[in-house]
Tab-separated table of N, CA and C in Angstrom:
chain	number	residue	atom	x	y	z
E	1	MET	N	22.310	-5.683	-0.659
E	1	MET	CA	21.817	-6.220	0.604
E	1	MET	C	20.287	-6.231	0.583
E	2	LEU	N	19.699	-7.333	0.937
E	2	LEU	CA	18.248	-7.456	0.968
E	2	LEU	C	17.709	-7.091	2.341
E	3	LYS	N	16.521	-6.513	2.329
E	3	LYS	CA	15.852	-6.241	3.594
E	3	LYS	C	15.386	-7.551	4.195
E	4	GLN	N	15.401	-7.631	5.507
E	4	GLN	CA	14.970	-8.850	6.180
E	4	GLN	C	13.501	-8.801	6.592
E	5	ALA	N	12.945	-7.619	6.739
E	5	ALA	CA	11.567	-7.503	7.204
E	5	ALA	C	10.849	-6.404	6.441
E	6	LEU	N	9.544	-6.501	6.401
E	6	LEU	CA	8.733	-5.474	5.765
E	6	LEU	C	8.470	-4.347	6.761
E	7	THR	N	8.340	-3.145	6.235
E	7	THR	CA	7.978	-2.009	7.079
E	7	THR	C	6.498	-2.144	7.439
E	8	PRO	N	6.025	-1.403	8.428
E	8	PRO	CA	4.594	-1.471	8.755
E	8	PRO	C	3.699	-1.119	7.561
E	9	GLU	N	4.127	-0.161	6.744
E	9	GLU	CA	3.346	0.211	5.560
E	9	GLU	C	3.311	-0.940	4.563
E	10	GLU	N	4.459	-1.590	4.364
E	10	GLU	CA	4.525	-2.722	3.449
E	10	GLU	C	3.692	-3.894	3.963
E	11	LYS	N	3.703	-4.102	5.260
E	11	LYS	CA	2.882	-5.176	5.846
E	11	LYS	C	1.405	-4.912	5.599
E	12	ALA	N	0.989	-3.650	5.727
E	12	ALA	CA	-0.413	-3.301	5.494
E	12	ALA	C	-0.805	-3.570	4.042
E	13	ILE	N	0.068	-3.206	3.107
E	13	ILE	CA	-0.203	-3.459	1.695
E	13	ILE	C	-0.282	-4.955	1.442
E	14	TYR	N	0.657	-5.703	2.005
E	14	TYR	CA	0.687	-7.158	1.840
E	14	TYR	C	-0.593	-7.795	2.388
E	15	LEU	N	-1.024	-7.356	3.553
E	15	LEU	CA	-2.248	-7.904	4.139
E	15	LEU	C	-3.469	-7.578	3.289
E	16	GLU	N	-3.505	-6.383	2.691
E	16	GLU	CA	-4.607	-6.025	1.793
E	16	GLU	C	-4.628	-6.948	0.576
E	17	LEU	N	-3.444	-7.211	0.029
E	17	LEU	CA	-3.372	-8.107	-1.120
E	17	LEU	C	-3.830	-9.521	-0.746
E	18	LEU	N	-3.431	-9.981	0.424
E	18	LEU	CA	-3.875	-11.313	0.868
E	18	LEU	C	-5.384	-11.348	1.073
E	19	GLN	N	-5.943	-10.269	1.606
E	19	GLN	CA	-7.400	-10.203	1.793
E	19	GLN	C	-8.102	-10.226	0.440
E	20	ASP	N	-7.541	-9.499	-0.541
E	20	ASP	CA	-8.098	-9.536	-1.892
E	20	ASP	C	-8.061	-10.949	-2.449
E	21	LEU	N	-6.969	-11.660	-2.174
E	21	LEU	CA	-6.829	-13.035	-2.649
E	21	LEU	C	-7.897	-13.935	-2.032
E	22	ILE	N	-8.125	-13.754	-0.746
E	22	ILE	CA	-9.147	-14.550	-0.057
E	22	ILE	C	-10.530	-14.280	-0.648
E	23	ASN	N	-10.790	-13.033	-1.000
E	23	ASN	CA	-12.106	-12.640	-1.504
E	23	ASN	C	-12.264	-12.808	-3.015
E	24	ALA	N	-11.225	-13.240	-3.697
E	24	ALA	CA	-11.290	-13.395	-5.149
E	24	ALA	C	-12.363	-14.410	-5.528
E	25	GLY	N	-13.076	-14.104	-6.608
E	25	GLY	CA	-14.182	-14.956	-6.999
E	25	GLY	C	-13.916	-15.857	-8.180
E	26	THR	N	-12.900	-15.526	-8.969
E	26	THR	CA	-12.610	-16.332	-10.147
E	26	THR	C	-11.144	-16.740	-10.166
E	27	GLU	N	-10.874	-17.773	-10.944
E	27	GLU	CA	-9.498	-18.245	-11.072
E	27	GLU	C	-8.612	-17.175	-11.709
E	28	LEU	N	-9.153	-16.442	-12.660
E	28	LEU	CA	-8.409	-15.372	-13.314
E	28	LEU	C	-8.048	-14.272	-12.311
E	29	GLU	N	-8.996	-13.921	-11.461
E	29	GLU	CA	-8.756	-12.918	-10.430
E	29	GLU	C	-7.698	-13.394	-9.435
E	30	ILE	N	-7.750	-14.660	-9.067
E	30	ILE	CA	-6.762	-15.241	-8.147
E	30	ILE	C	-5.366	-15.140	-8.765
E	31	LYS	N	-5.246	-15.513	-10.028
E	31	LYS	CA	-3.949	-15.467	-10.708
E	31	LYS	C	-3.409	-14.040	-10.769
E	32	ARG	N	-4.271	-13.077	-11.065
E	32	ARG	CA	-3.855	-11.675	-11.143
E	32	ARG	C	-3.339	-11.187	-9.790
E	33	ILE	N	-4.041	-11.522	-8.729
E	33	ILE	CA	-3.639	-11.084	-7.383
E	33	ILE	C	-2.356	-11.786	-6.956
E	34	GLU	N	-2.228	-13.069	-7.297
E	34	GLU	CA	-0.975	-13.777	-6.991
E	34	GLU	C	0.210	-13.085	-7.658
E	35	ASP	N	0.025	-12.684	-8.914
E	35	ASP	CA	1.082	-11.966	-9.633
E	35	ASP	C	1.408	-10.640	-8.953
E	36	GLU	N	0.373	-9.915	-8.517
E	36	GLU	CA	0.584	-8.648	-7.809
E	36	GLU	C	1.380	-8.878	-6.525
E	37	ILE	N	1.048	-9.920	-5.784
E	37	ILE	CA	1.745	-10.227	-4.535
E	37	ILE	C	3.217	-10.524	-4.803
E	38	LEU	N	3.482	-11.334	-5.815
E	38	LEU	CA	4.872	-11.667	-6.134
E	38	LEU	C	5.655	-10.429	-6.555
E	39	LYS	N	5.060	-9.585	-7.379
E	39	LYS	CA	5.731	-8.342	-7.791
E	39	LYS	C	5.987	-7.447	-6.589
E	40	PHE	N	4.994	-7.332	-5.722
E	40	PHE	CA	5.138	-6.497	-4.527
E	40	PHE	C	6.280	-6.995	-3.643
E	41	LEU	N	6.321	-8.302	-3.404
E	41	LEU	CA	7.366	-8.856	-2.533
E	41	LEU	C	8.751	-8.699	-3.146
E	42	ARG	N	8.863	-8.902	-4.454
E	42	ARG	CA	10.159	-8.695	-5.110
E	42	ARG	C	10.607	-7.250	-4.960
E	43	LYS	N	9.695	-6.333	-5.186
E	43	LYS	CA	10.023	-4.908	-5.081
E	43	LYS	C	10.389	-4.546	-3.645
E	44	ALA	N	9.627	-5.024	-2.688
E	44	ALA	CA	9.867	-4.697	-1.276
E	44	ALA	C	11.209	-5.242	-0.796
E	45	ARG	N	11.598	-6.402	-1.257
E	45	ARG	CA	12.854	-7.009	-0.819
E	45	ARG	C	14.066	-6.345	-1.452
E	46	GLU	N	13.908	-5.733	-2.614
E	46	GLU	CA	15.032	-5.139	-3.312
E	46	GLU	C	15.399	-3.757	-2.791
E	47	LEU	N	14.474	-3.092	-2.150
E	47	LEU	CA	14.751	-1.738	-1.681
E	47	LEU	C	15.482	-1.791	-0.350
E	48	PRO	N	16.743	-1.403	-0.327
E	48	PRO	CA	17.465	-1.416	0.949
E	48	PRO	C	16.939	-0.330	1.892
E	49	VAL	N	16.945	-0.635	3.155
E	49	VAL	CA	16.541	0.344	4.159
E	49	VAL	C	17.794	1.067	4.606
E	50	SER	N	17.800	2.373	4.396
E	50	SER	CA	18.992	3.115	4.783
E	50	SER	C	19.012	3.333	6.293
E	51	ILE	N	20.181	3.214	6.859
E	51	ILE	CA	20.343	3.411	8.301
E	51	ILE	C	20.020	4.850	8.657
E	52	GLU	N	20.376	5.778	7.774
E	52	GLU	CA	20.093	7.189	8.029
E	52	GLU	C	18.588	7.439	8.148
E	53	ALA	N	17.808	6.811	7.273
E	53	ALA	CA	16.352	6.986	7.317
E	53	ALA	C	15.790	6.439	8.620
E	54	LYS	N	16.288	5.267	9.059
E	54	LYS	CA	15.837	4.704	10.333
E	54	LYS	C	16.193	5.631	11.487
E	55	ASP	N	17.428	6.145	11.487
E	55	ASP	CA	17.873	7.042	12.552
E	55	ASP	C	17.040	8.307	12.581
E	56	GLU	N	16.726	8.838	11.393
E	56	GLU	CA	15.931	10.061	11.309
E	56	GLU	C	14.520	9.829	11.846
E	57	LYS	N	13.919	8.704	11.490
E	57	LYS	CA	12.577	8.377	11.983
E	57	LYS	C	12.594	8.189	13.500
E	58	ALA	N	13.613	7.513	14.003
E	58	ALA	CA	13.710	7.288	15.445
E	58	ALA	C	13.888	8.605	16.190
E	59	ALA	N	14.718	9.484	15.655
E	59	ALA	CA	14.942	10.781	16.294
E	59	ALA	C	13.659	11.609	16.282
E	60	ALA	N	12.961	11.609	15.146
E	60	ALA	CA	11.707	12.367	15.064
E	60	ALA	C	10.692	11.829	16.061
E	61	ALA	N	10.574	10.512	16.164
E	61	ALA	CA	9.636	9.914	17.118
E	61	ALA	C	10.002	10.292	18.545
E	62	HIS	N	11.283	10.297	18.851
E	62	HIS	CA	11.737	10.674	20.190
E	62	HIS	C	11.351	12.116	20.504
E	63	TYR	N	11.621	13.027	19.578
E	63	TYR	CA	11.316	14.436	19.815
E	63	TYR	C	9.819	14.706	19.874
E	64	ILE	N	9.039	13.956	19.108
E	64	ILE	CA	7.581	14.098	19.170
E	64	ILE	C	7.082	13.655	20.539
E	65	ARG	N	7.579	12.495	21.022
E	65	ARG	CA	7.168	12.006	22.347
E	65	ARG	C	7.585	12.986	23.435
E	66	ALA	N	8.739	13.610	23.256
E	66	ALA	CA	9.245	14.548	24.266
E	66	ALA	C	8.531	15.886	24.194
E	67	GLY	N	7.710	16.091	23.152
E	67	GLY	CA	6.979	17.344	23.025
E	67	GLY	C	7.813	18.471	22.393
E	68	ILE	N	8.972	18.139	21.895
E	68	ILE	CA	9.851	19.151	21.304
E	68	ILE	C	9.471	19.404	19.846
E	69	LEU	N	8.957	18.380	19.185
E	69	LEU	CA	8.596	18.460	17.771
E	69	LEU	C	7.157	18.038	17.616
E	70	LYS	N	6.441	18.683	16.712
E	70	LYS	CA	5.042	18.320	16.460
E	70	LYS	C	4.942	17.590	15.139
E	71	ASN	N	3.910	16.721	15.022
E	71	ASN	CA	3.698	15.963	13.767
E	71	ASN	C	3.543	16.898	12.629
């Protein structure tokens, strides 16, 4: 099963790579960054998100907001 969306951490990495692409100065640098982006997206899409991990994160966030658990 493929993931449908990137996590916030993955989005941040993706945006950094896109910014690097925008700032690239040479064709060789552009090609290298394009390759990095493609590898990153392939890797990110292949890792399934476990429901247990989502539930655990949601529960931790709830308890932190409630003041029961500290970061």
